[in-house]
mmCIF file of C-alpha atoms and ligand atoms in Angstrom:
data_model
loop_
_atom_site.group_PDB
_atom_site.id
_atom_site.type_symbol
_atom_site.label_atom_id
_atom_site.label_comp_id
_atom_site.label_asym_id
_atom_site.label_seq_id
_atom_site.Cartn_x
_atom_site.Cartn_y
_atom_site.Cartn_z
ATOM 1 C CA UNK A 1246 -46.441 69.142 67.960
ATOM 2 C CA UNK A 1247 -43.676 67.873 70.044
ATOM 3 C CA UNK A 1248 -41.637 65.454 68.794
ATOM 4 C CA UNK A 1249 -41.054 62.604 70.990
ATOM 5 C CA UNK A 1250 -37.325 61.352 71.133
ATOM 6 C CA UNK A 1251 -37.116 57.299 70.895
ATOM 7 C CA UNK A 1252 -37.827 55.698 74.363
ATOM 8 C CA UNK A 1253 -34.266 53.709 73.996
ATOM 9 C CA UNK A 1254 -32.462 57.349 73.434
ATOM 10 C CA UNK A 1255 -34.365 58.763 76.648
ATOM 11 C CA UNK A 1256 -32.975 55.925 79.005
ATOM 12 C CA UNK A 1257 -29.282 55.850 77.925
ATOM 13 C CA UNK A 1258 -28.592 59.591 77.316
ATOM 14 C CA UNK A 1259 -26.320 61.173 79.520
ATOM 15 C CA UNK A 1260 -27.256 64.100 81.930
ATOM 16 C CA UNK A 1261 -26.704 67.810 80.187
ATOM 17 C CA UNK A 1262 -23.456 68.385 81.400
ATOM 18 C CA UNK A 1263 -22.808 70.988 84.590
ATOM 19 C CA UNK A 1264 -19.204 71.904 83.967
ATOM 20 C CA UNK A 1265 -19.233 73.484 80.103
ATOM 21 C CA UNK A 1266 -16.019 75.424 79.056
ATOM 22 C CA UNK A 1267 -18.027 76.983 76.337
ATOM 23 C CA UNK A 1268 -19.439 79.262 78.715
ATOM 24 C CA UNK A 1269 -16.084 80.998 78.885
ATOM 25 C CA UNK A 1270 -16.224 81.463 75.048
ATOM 26 C CA UNK A 1271 -19.616 83.118 74.634
ATOM 27 C CA UNK A 1272 -18.193 86.716 73.734
ATOM 28 C CA UNK A 1273 -14.890 88.401 72.482
ATOM 29 C CA UNK A 1274 -14.769 90.045 75.705
ATOM 30 C CA UNK A 1275 -15.549 86.879 77.731
ATOM 31 C CA UNK A 1276 -12.473 85.195 75.774
ATOM 32 C CA UNK A 1277 -10.163 88.335 76.153
ATOM 33 C CA UNK A 1278 -10.713 87.652 80.223
ATOM 34 C CA UNK A 1279 -9.604 83.937 80.090
ATOM 35 C CA UNK A 1280 -6.737 84.319 77.712
ATOM 36 C CA UNK A 1281 -3.557 83.199 78.601
ATOM 37 C CA UNK A 1282 -1.036 84.051 76.271
ATOM 38 C CA UNK A 1283 -0.568 87.422 74.637
ATOM 39 C CA UNK A 1284 1.387 88.040 71.607
ATOM 40 C CA UNK A 1285 2.813 92.035 71.526
ATOM 41 C CA UNK A 1286 5.086 93.722 69.410
ATOM 42 C CA UNK A 1287 7.573 93.665 72.173
ATOM 43 C CA UNK A 1288 7.972 89.905 71.975
ATOM 44 C CA UNK A 1289 9.618 90.509 67.824
ATOM 45 C CA UNK A 1290 12.990 90.638 66.702
ATOM 46 C CA UNK A 1291 13.179 91.867 63.167
ATOM 47 C CA UNK A 1292 15.984 90.160 60.867
ATOM 48 C CA UNK A 1293 18.058 92.393 58.355
ATOM 49 C CA UNK A 1294 20.025 91.536 55.377
ATOM 50 C CA UNK A 1295 22.880 94.089 54.657
ATOM 51 C CA UNK A 1296 24.672 94.573 51.399
ATOM 52 C CA UNK A 1297 27.116 96.739 49.956
ATOM 53 C CA UNK A 1298 25.860 99.158 47.570
ATOM 54 C CA UNK A 1299 23.482 102.263 47.363
ATOM 55 C CA UNK A 1300 20.011 102.353 47.081
ATOM 56 C CA UNK A 1301 19.791 98.381 47.001
ATOM 57 C CA UNK A 1302 16.453 96.921 47.992
ATOM 58 C CA UNK A 1303 16.720 93.312 46.451
ATOM 59 C CA UNK A 1304 13.788 90.964 46.908
ATOM 60 C CA UNK A 1305 14.727 87.351 48.170
ATOM 61 C CA UNK A 1306 12.623 85.400 46.314
ATOM 62 C CA UNK A 1307 11.796 82.618 48.291
ATOM 63 C CA UNK A 1308 11.090 85.256 51.274
ATOM 64 C CA UNK A 1309 8.424 87.230 49.377
ATOM 65 C CA UNK A 1310 8.655 90.247 51.375
ATOM 66 C CA UNK A 1311 12.178 90.064 52.160
ATOM 67 C CA UNK A 1312 14.963 92.264 50.618
ATOM 68 C CA UNK A 1313 18.527 92.359 50.730
ATOM 69 C CA UNK A 1314 19.030 96.292 51.797
ATOM 70 C CA UNK A 1315 21.978 98.355 51.630
ATOM 71 C CA UNK A 1316 23.140 100.425 54.484
ATOM 72 C CA UNK A 1317 21.444 103.610 53.188
ATOM 73 C CA UNK A 1318 17.818 101.882 53.282
ATOM 74 C CA UNK A 1319 18.491 101.042 57.097
ATOM 75 C CA UNK A 1320 17.327 103.796 58.355
ATOM 76 C CA UNK A 1321 13.851 104.061 57.473
ATOM 77 C CA UNK A 1322 13.050 100.238 57.842
ATOM 78 C CA UNK A 1323 14.729 100.876 61.642
ATOM 79 C CA UNK A 1324 12.662 103.562 62.261
ATOM 80 C CA UNK A 1325 9.275 101.746 61.071
ATOM 81 C CA UNK A 1326 10.244 98.737 63.389
ATOM 82 C CA UNK A 1327 10.618 101.205 66.011
ATOM 83 C CA UNK A 1328 7.586 102.923 65.714
ATOM 84 C CA UNK A 1329 5.804 99.965 65.567
ATOM 85 C CA UNK A 1330 6.901 99.016 69.004
ATOM 86 C CA UNK A 1331 9.375 96.167 67.862
ATOM 87 C CA UNK A 1332 12.336 96.517 70.390
ATOM 88 C CA UNK A 1333 15.066 94.925 68.106
ATOM 89 C CA UNK A 1334 16.710 93.984 64.745
ATOM 90 C CA UNK A 1335 19.222 91.111 64.357
ATOM 91 C CA UNK A 1336 21.648 91.815 61.416
ATOM 92 C CA UNK A 1337 23.236 89.600 58.795
ATOM 93 C CA UNK A 1338 25.862 90.891 56.661
ATOM 94 C CA UNK A 1339 26.510 89.865 53.035
ATOM 95 C CA UNK A 1340 30.340 90.636 52.669
ATOM 96 C CA UNK A 1341 31.676 92.375 49.384
ATOM 97 C CA UNK A 1342 33.647 89.412 49.070
ATOM 98 C CA UNK A 1343 34.264 85.910 50.053
ATOM 99 C CA UNK A 1344 37.215 84.036 51.175
ATOM 100 C CA UNK A 1345 38.369 80.918 52.880
ATOM 101 C CA UNK A 1346 38.431 83.112 56.503
ATOM 102 C CA UNK A 1347 35.989 85.065 55.823
ATOM 103 C CA UNK A 1348 38.035 88.244 56.477
ATOM 104 C CA UNK A 1349 35.180 91.180 56.413
ATOM 105 C CA UNK A 1350 33.635 89.443 59.359
ATOM 106 C CA UNK A 1351 35.799 91.455 61.681
ATOM 107 C CA UNK A 1352 36.910 93.890 59.371
ATOM 108 C CA UNK A 1353 35.591 97.397 61.301
ATOM 109 C CA UNK A 1354 34.675 99.248 57.773
ATOM 110 C CA UNK A 1355 32.607 95.890 56.958
ATOM 111 C CA UNK A 1356 29.195 95.495 56.159
ATOM 112 C CA UNK A 1357 28.058 94.742 59.630
ATOM 113 C CA UNK A 1358 29.731 97.511 61.372
ATOM 114 C CA UNK A 1359 28.198 99.964 58.906
ATOM 115 C CA UNK A 1360 24.717 98.428 59.374
ATOM 116 C CA UNK A 1361 24.953 98.974 62.932
ATOM 117 C CA UNK A 1362 26.322 102.468 62.883
ATOM 118 C CA UNK A 1363 23.295 103.383 60.422
ATOM 119 C CA UNK A 1364 20.870 102.149 62.484
ATOM 120 C CA UNK A 1365 22.146 103.397 65.698
ATOM 121 C CA UNK A 1366 22.162 106.965 64.374
ATOM 122 C CA UNK A 1367 18.271 106.393 62.730
ATOM 123 C CA UNK A 1368 16.632 104.872 65.652
ATOM 124 C CA UNK A 1369 18.787 104.877 68.820
ATOM 125 C CA UNK A 1370 16.121 103.421 71.364
ATOM 126 C CA UNK A 1371 16.444 99.988 69.114
ATOM 127 C CA UNK A 1372 18.559 97.029 70.323
ATOM 128 C CA UNK A 1373 20.795 96.143 67.791
ATOM 129 C CA UNK A 1374 21.830 92.483 67.623
ATOM 130 C CA UNK A 1375 24.356 90.912 65.376
ATOM 131 C CA UNK A 1376 24.434 87.319 64.067
ATOM 132 C CA UNK A 1377 27.941 85.958 64.622
ATOM 133 C CA UNK A 1378 28.839 83.385 62.422
ATOM 134 C CA UNK A 1379 31.256 82.832 59.412
ATOM 135 C CA UNK A 1380 28.847 80.798 56.769
ATOM 136 C CA UNK A 1381 28.124 84.212 54.942
ATOM 137 C CA UNK A 1382 31.881 85.286 54.910
ATOM 138 C CA UNK A 1383 33.466 82.255 53.691
ATOM 139 C CA UNK A 1384 33.830 81.294 49.896
ATOM 140 C CA UNK A 1385 32.944 77.305 51.054
ATOM 141 C CA UNK A 1386 30.014 78.426 53.181
ATOM 142 C CA UNK A 1387 30.799 76.613 56.392
ATOM 143 C CA UNK A 1388 30.240 78.043 59.770
ATOM 144 C CA UNK A 1389 34.227 77.894 60.442
ATOM 145 C CA UNK A 1390 37.673 77.267 59.441
ATOM 146 C CA UNK A 1391 38.146 73.941 57.435
ATOM 147 C CA UNK A 1392 40.692 71.148 58.269
ATOM 148 C CA UNK A 1393 42.733 70.512 55.237
ATOM 149 C CA UNK A 1394 44.009 67.295 56.280
ATOM 150 C CA UNK A 1395 46.037 67.841 60.028
ATOM 151 C CA UNK A 1396 44.646 66.552 63.346
ATOM 152 C CA UNK A 1397 43.421 63.137 62.200
ATOM 153 C CA UNK A 1398 39.846 64.771 61.461
ATOM 154 C CA UNK A 1399 38.177 64.315 57.896
ATOM 155 C CA UNK A 1400 39.339 66.838 55.328
ATOM 156 C CA UNK A 1401 36.983 69.775 55.374
ATOM 157 C CA UNK A 1402 35.796 69.104 59.053
ATOM 158 C CA UNK A 1403 34.582 72.814 60.464
ATOM 159 C CA UNK A 1404 37.731 73.233 63.038
ATOM 160 C CA UNK A 1405 36.208 74.358 66.560
ATOM 161 C CA UNK A 1406 39.302 75.833 68.374
ATOM 162 C CA UNK A 1407 40.633 77.719 65.669
ATOM 163 C CA UNK A 1408 37.185 79.398 64.665
ATOM 164 C CA UNK A 1409 36.937 80.449 68.176
ATOM 165 C CA UNK A 1410 39.397 82.956 67.397
ATOM 166 C CA UNK A 1411 37.634 84.272 64.406
ATOM 167 C CA UNK A 1412 34.260 84.579 66.517
ATOM 168 C CA UNK A 1413 36.138 86.070 69.030
ATOM 169 C CA UNK A 1414 37.276 88.879 66.387
ATOM 170 C CA UNK A 1415 33.931 88.966 65.202
ATOM 171 C CA UNK A 1416 32.191 89.888 68.357
ATOM 172 C CA UNK A 1417 34.659 92.441 69.538
ATOM 173 C CA UNK A 1418 34.543 94.423 66.005
ATOM 174 C CA UNK A 1419 30.367 94.218 66.097
ATOM 175 C CA UNK A 1420 30.659 95.357 69.949
ATOM 176 C CA UNK A 1421 32.771 98.484 68.876
ATOM 177 C CA UNK A 1422 30.464 99.468 66.418
ATOM 178 C CA UNK A 1423 28.064 99.531 68.990
ATOM 179 C CA UNK A 1424 26.219 96.119 68.828
ATOM 180 C CA UNK A 1425 23.883 95.849 71.912
ATOM 181 C CA UNK A 1426 23.617 92.048 71.869
ATOM 182 C CA UNK A 1427 26.240 89.308 69.758
ATOM 183 C CA UNK A 1428 24.485 86.347 68.354
ATOM 184 C CA UNK A 1429 26.632 83.395 67.960
ATOM 185 C CA UNK A 1430 24.931 81.215 65.835
ATOM 186 C CA UNK A 1431 27.663 78.304 64.593
ATOM 187 C CA UNK A 1432 27.157 75.847 67.297
ATOM 188 C CA UNK A 1433 31.014 75.654 68.127
ATOM 189 C CA UNK A 1434 31.838 73.994 71.356
ATOM 190 C CA UNK A 1435 32.483 76.781 74.148
ATOM 191 C CA UNK A 1436 31.582 79.596 71.738
ATOM 192 C CA UNK A 1437 30.279 81.556 74.669
ATOM 193 C CA UNK A 1438 32.660 81.630 76.875
ATOM 194 C CA UNK A 1439 34.935 82.478 74.346
ATOM 195 C CA UNK A 1440 33.165 85.213 73.195
ATOM 196 C CA UNK A 1441 32.223 86.516 76.764
ATOM 197 C CA UNK A 1442 36.399 86.515 77.659
ATOM 198 C CA UNK A 1443 36.901 88.717 74.364
ATOM 199 C CA UNK A 1444 34.310 90.987 74.967
ATOM 200 C CA UNK A 1445 35.620 91.729 78.455
ATOM 201 C CA UNK A 1446 39.053 91.772 77.898
ATOM 202 C CA UNK A 1447 38.152 95.124 75.387
ATOM 203 C CA UNK A 1448 35.792 96.528 78.202
ATOM 204 C CA UNK A 1449 32.481 95.416 76.486
ATOM 205 C CA UNK A 1450 31.191 94.037 79.534
ATOM 206 C CA UNK A 1451 27.557 95.545 78.682
ATOM 207 C CA UNK A 1452 27.334 93.651 75.486
ATOM 208 C CA UNK A 1453 24.871 90.777 75.973
ATOM 209 C CA UNK A 1454 25.235 87.483 74.417
ATOM 210 C CA UNK A 1455 22.283 85.842 72.595
ATOM 211 C CA UNK A 1456 23.207 82.428 71.969
ATOM 212 C CA UNK A 1457 22.048 79.935 69.471
ATOM 213 C CA UNK A 1458 22.307 77.456 72.105
ATOM 214 C CA UNK A 1459 19.627 74.966 70.303
ATOM 215 C CA UNK A 1460 20.287 74.702 66.714
ATOM 216 C CA UNK A 1461 19.218 72.082 64.591
ATOM 217 C CA UNK A 1462 20.401 70.741 61.361
ATOM 218 C CA UNK A 1463 17.447 71.685 59.406
ATOM 219 C CA UNK A 1464 15.982 72.136 56.229
ATOM 220 C CA UNK A 1465 14.081 75.225 56.911
ATOM 221 C CA UNK A 1466 16.881 77.237 56.347
ATOM 222 C CA UNK A 1467 16.744 76.869 53.004
ATOM 223 C CA UNK A 1468 15.467 80.225 52.003
ATOM 224 C CA UNK A 1469 17.758 81.975 54.260
ATOM 225 C CA UNK A 1470 20.850 80.421 52.325
ATOM 226 C CA UNK A 1471 19.279 81.888 49.498
ATOM 227 C CA UNK A 1472 19.172 85.376 50.882
ATOM 228 C CA UNK A 1473 22.770 85.270 52.228
ATOM 229 C CA UNK A 1474 24.429 82.983 49.795
ATOM 230 C CA UNK A 1475 25.590 81.152 52.382
ATOM 231 C CA UNK A 1476 24.556 77.162 51.758
ATOM 232 C CA UNK A 1477 27.735 74.900 52.374
ATOM 233 C CA UNK A 1478 29.539 74.198 48.858
ATOM 234 C CA UNK A 1479 29.786 70.571 49.984
ATOM 235 C CA UNK A 1480 28.719 68.998 52.564
ATOM 236 C CA UNK A 1481 26.262 69.774 55.521
ATOM 237 C CA UNK A 1482 26.298 71.361 58.717
ATOM 238 C CA UNK A 1483 25.570 68.337 60.698
ATOM 239 C CA UNK A 1484 29.096 67.850 62.432
ATOM 240 C CA UNK A 1485 27.915 71.043 64.502
ATOM 241 C CA UNK A 1486 24.078 71.898 64.484
ATOM 242 C CA UNK A 1487 22.131 69.007 66.396
ATOM 243 C CA UNK A 1488 20.509 66.003 64.952
ATOM 244 C CA UNK A 1489 16.414 66.771 64.921
ATOM 245 C CA UNK A 1490 15.715 63.384 66.604
ATOM 246 C CA UNK A 1491 17.379 64.814 69.901
ATOM 247 C CA UNK A 1492 15.459 66.779 72.693
ATOM 248 C CA UNK A 1493 17.770 65.558 75.842
ATOM 249 C CA UNK A 1494 20.913 66.823 74.014
ATOM 250 C CA UNK A 1495 19.271 70.330 73.903
ATOM 251 C CA UNK A 1496 19.282 70.771 77.502
ATOM 252 C CA UNK A 1497 22.797 69.569 77.849
ATOM 253 C CA UNK A 1498 23.764 72.520 75.068
ATOM 254 C CA UNK A 1499 21.597 74.995 76.609
ATOM 255 C CA UNK A 1500 23.113 73.895 80.330
ATOM 256 C CA UNK A 1501 26.763 74.598 78.783
ATOM 257 C CA UNK A 1502 25.530 78.166 77.412
ATOM 258 C CA UNK A 1503 24.104 78.967 80.675
ATOM 259 C CA UNK A 1504 27.372 78.202 82.478
ATOM 260 C CA UNK A 1505 29.424 79.885 80.087
ATOM 261 C CA UNK A 1506 27.591 83.184 80.249
ATOM 262 C CA UNK A 1507 24.865 83.541 78.050
ATOM 263 C CA UNK A 1508 22.603 86.139 78.758
ATOM 264 C CA UNK A 1509 19.593 84.888 76.434
ATOM 265 C CA UNK A 1510 18.986 81.124 75.275
ATOM 266 C CA UNK A 1511 17.566 80.576 71.634
ATOM 267 C CA UNK A 1512 15.869 77.617 70.160
ATOM 268 C CA UNK A 1513 16.226 77.395 65.919
ATOM 269 C CA UNK A 1514 13.803 76.629 64.317
ATOM 270 C CA UNK A 1515 10.632 77.297 66.184
ATOM 271 C CA UNK A 1516 7.445 75.474 64.706
ATOM 272 C CA UNK A 1517 9.135 71.851 64.268
ATOM 273 C CA UNK A 1518 10.865 72.229 67.648
ATOM 274 C CA UNK A 1519 7.837 73.363 70.007
ATOM 275 C CA UNK A 1520 8.566 70.455 72.370
ATOM 276 C CA UNK A 1521 12.200 71.767 72.886
ATOM 277 C CA UNK A 1522 11.240 75.228 73.485
ATOM 278 C CA UNK A 1523 8.998 74.102 76.309
ATOM 279 C CA UNK A 1524 11.721 71.856 77.981
ATOM 280 C CA UNK A 1525 14.377 74.469 77.655
ATOM 281 C CA UNK A 1526 11.879 76.854 79.130
ATOM 282 C CA UNK A 1527 11.030 74.596 82.084
ATOM 283 C CA UNK A 1528 14.727 73.806 82.771
ATOM 284 C CA UNK A 1529 15.811 77.347 82.739
ATOM 285 C CA UNK A 1530 13.089 79.329 84.167
ATOM 286 C CA UNK A 1531 15.210 82.116 84.887
ATOM 287 C CA UNK A 1532 16.721 82.673 81.363
ATOM 288 C CA UNK A 1533 15.234 84.881 78.747
ATOM 289 C CA UNK A 1534 14.453 82.587 75.868
ATOM 290 C CA UNK A 1535 14.150 83.588 72.042
ATOM 291 C CA UNK A 1536 13.093 81.360 69.573
ATOM 292 C CA UNK A 1537 13.544 81.440 65.761
ATOM 293 C CA UNK A 1538 10.946 81.095 63.579
ATOM 294 C CA UNK A 1539 13.079 80.634 60.456
ATOM 295 C CA UNK A 1540 13.119 81.118 56.759
ATOM 296 C CA UNK A 1541 11.246 78.054 55.667
ATOM 297 C CA UNK A 1542 8.563 78.502 58.193
ATOM 298 C CA UNK A 1543 7.668 82.035 56.982
ATOM 299 C CA UNK A 1544 7.975 80.843 53.450
ATOM 300 C CA UNK A 1545 5.682 78.072 54.100
ATOM 301 C CA UNK A 1546 3.209 80.467 54.826
ATOM 302 C CA UNK A 1547 3.754 82.941 52.150
ATOM 303 C CA UNK A 1548 3.210 80.362 49.633
ATOM 304 C CA UNK A 1549 0.244 78.768 51.005
ATOM 305 C CA UNK A 1550 -1.067 82.652 51.336
ATOM 306 C CA UNK A 1551 0.041 83.320 47.642
ATOM 307 C CA UNK A 1552 -1.953 80.331 46.500
ATOM 308 C CA UNK A 1553 -5.242 81.372 48.214
ATOM 309 C CA UNK A 1554 -4.936 78.179 50.361
ATOM 310 C CA UNK A 1555 -4.347 80.014 54.033
ATOM 311 C CA UNK A 1556 -5.169 83.255 55.740
ATOM 312 C CA UNK A 1557 -1.643 84.734 55.860
ATOM 313 C CA UNK A 1558 -2.503 87.007 58.829
ATOM 314 C CA UNK A 1559 -4.491 84.489 60.642
ATOM 315 C CA UNK A 1560 -1.703 81.626 60.221
ATOM 316 C CA UNK A 1561 1.115 83.937 60.920
ATOM 317 C CA UNK A 1562 -0.504 84.782 64.129
ATOM 318 C CA UNK A 1563 -1.574 81.605 65.141
ATOM 319 C CA UNK A 1564 1.848 80.079 64.506
ATOM 320 C CA UNK A 1565 3.557 83.236 66.547
ATOM 321 C CA UNK A 1566 1.401 82.710 69.549
ATOM 322 C CA UNK A 1567 2.025 79.045 69.382
ATOM 323 C CA UNK A 1568 5.856 79.640 69.654
ATOM 324 C CA UNK A 1569 5.312 82.034 72.605
ATOM 325 C CA UNK A 1570 2.838 79.467 74.387
ATOM 326 C CA UNK A 1571 5.248 77.055 74.151
ATOM 327 C CA UNK A 1572 7.816 79.232 76.048
ATOM 328 C CA UNK A 1573 9.414 81.755 73.861
ATOM 329 C CA UNK A 1574 9.938 85.167 75.588
ATOM 330 C CA UNK A 1575 11.092 86.792 72.238
ATOM 331 C CA UNK A 1576 10.540 85.436 68.369
ATOM 332 C CA UNK A 1577 12.870 86.212 65.888
ATOM 333 C CA UNK A 1578 10.676 86.554 62.752
ATOM 334 C CA UNK A 1579 10.588 87.749 59.230
ATOM 335 C CA UNK A 1580 6.886 88.373 59.759
ATOM 336 C CA UNK A 1581 7.788 91.053 62.595
ATOM 337 C CA UNK A 1582 6.555 94.088 61.155
ATOM 338 C CA UNK A 1583 3.488 92.665 59.739
ATOM 339 C CA UNK A 1584 2.425 91.017 62.976
ATOM 340 C CA UNK A 1585 2.820 94.098 65.019
ATOM 341 C CA UNK A 1586 0.851 96.277 62.416
ATOM 342 C CA UNK A 1587 -1.857 93.265 62.550
ATOM 343 C CA UNK A 1588 -1.456 93.204 66.279
ATOM 344 C CA UNK A 1589 -2.550 97.178 65.972
HETATM 345 C C1 PBG B 2338 23.975 80.907 59.927
HETATM 346 C C2 PBG B 2338 22.426 80.921 60.082
HETATM 347 C C3 PBG B 2338 21.608 80.528 59.533
HETATM 348 C C4 PBG B 2338 20.419 81.062 60.058
HETATM 349 C C5 PBG B 2338 20.610 82.131 60.970
HETATM 350 N N1 PBG B 2338 21.806 82.170 61.035
HETATM 351 C C6 PBG B 2338 21.629 79.598 58.430
HETATM 352 C C7 PBG B 2338 22.140 78.180 58.739
HETATM 353 O O1 PBG B 2338 22.471 77.680 59.886
HETATM 354 O O2 PBG B 2338 22.756 77.551 57.912
HETATM 355 C C8 PBG B 2338 18.773 80.797 59.163
HETATM 356 C C9 PBG B 2338 18.061 81.353 59.704
HETATM 357 C C10 PBG B 2338 16.583 81.306 58.945
HETATM 358 O O3 PBG B 2338 16.666 80.034 58.087
HETATM 359 O O4 PBG B 2338 15.753 81.886 58.847
HETATM 360 N N2 PBG B 2338 24.705 82.200 60.235
#
């Protein structure tokens, strides 16, 4: 027997929809036909932490799956990344000793030059990016040289122009070891122009600069600072990294770095700053744009997955897709190897 809807419902019901977006979601093949954003292994940059010693694979407790590696361990990891179709790695060095200036940062025999050479020997096709900053190398953990009371600046203030000199030496040192791209991460004013000048003066015109152009003073760097023992011993980074409240200022920072000769821009972190990625993408359509899916973003997914609260593969791929959809061409992510494998 047919069930009659009450008369009242018949008179007020909307006509059946003519436009039905669900038609395009009917099958996997149909969904694939209309998919707007594609995640590929070529989108990823894999971060590596390099430490002194031999045979070292020291797990970072707040970043499950991430290890500090000694130079002799890098070749196998580099080959694995390359075989998965990942085009680039970014290196962070842990020095043998820390001091107020961070001398190992620009030592040709230092940890990063050794690492660059090892990776180039094992996987010559891989693009090698080096992070250029002071905080992993200085005993005070700050991203620059500190004011000792002069210049009418606060005690402990990170000196801008004196720091540029160290960044120049470091960039040239990394380039001489064979780095393809240097990535200054300290948010010093004028850092891109200074590094470009130094590279060119040493005949490294072909070495690119990926600027951490828009880097926020973020709580999401916590696990990274465990990995590099790079937390500031006092104070914070708010006099150089950006205020998370600011978006217009991001465009100003990006514009300066473009004018100074940056080859790539970066926004960091990624997930709480998808709006910033989109704005930078729209304001500088001509620039390659990277986003850094930082340590805290990785740790959140790992921790939830370890508790059985999230499916790691699905959550990580969705987060990476979101970063790409927001406008990033490249994503620096600790999930790079897994994601490349999942994407198969
Ligand atoms: C500074 C640097 C940091 C990160 C990358 N480069 C730390 C900081 O600014 O305090 C963070 C990356 C991450 O959290 O994954 N050299």
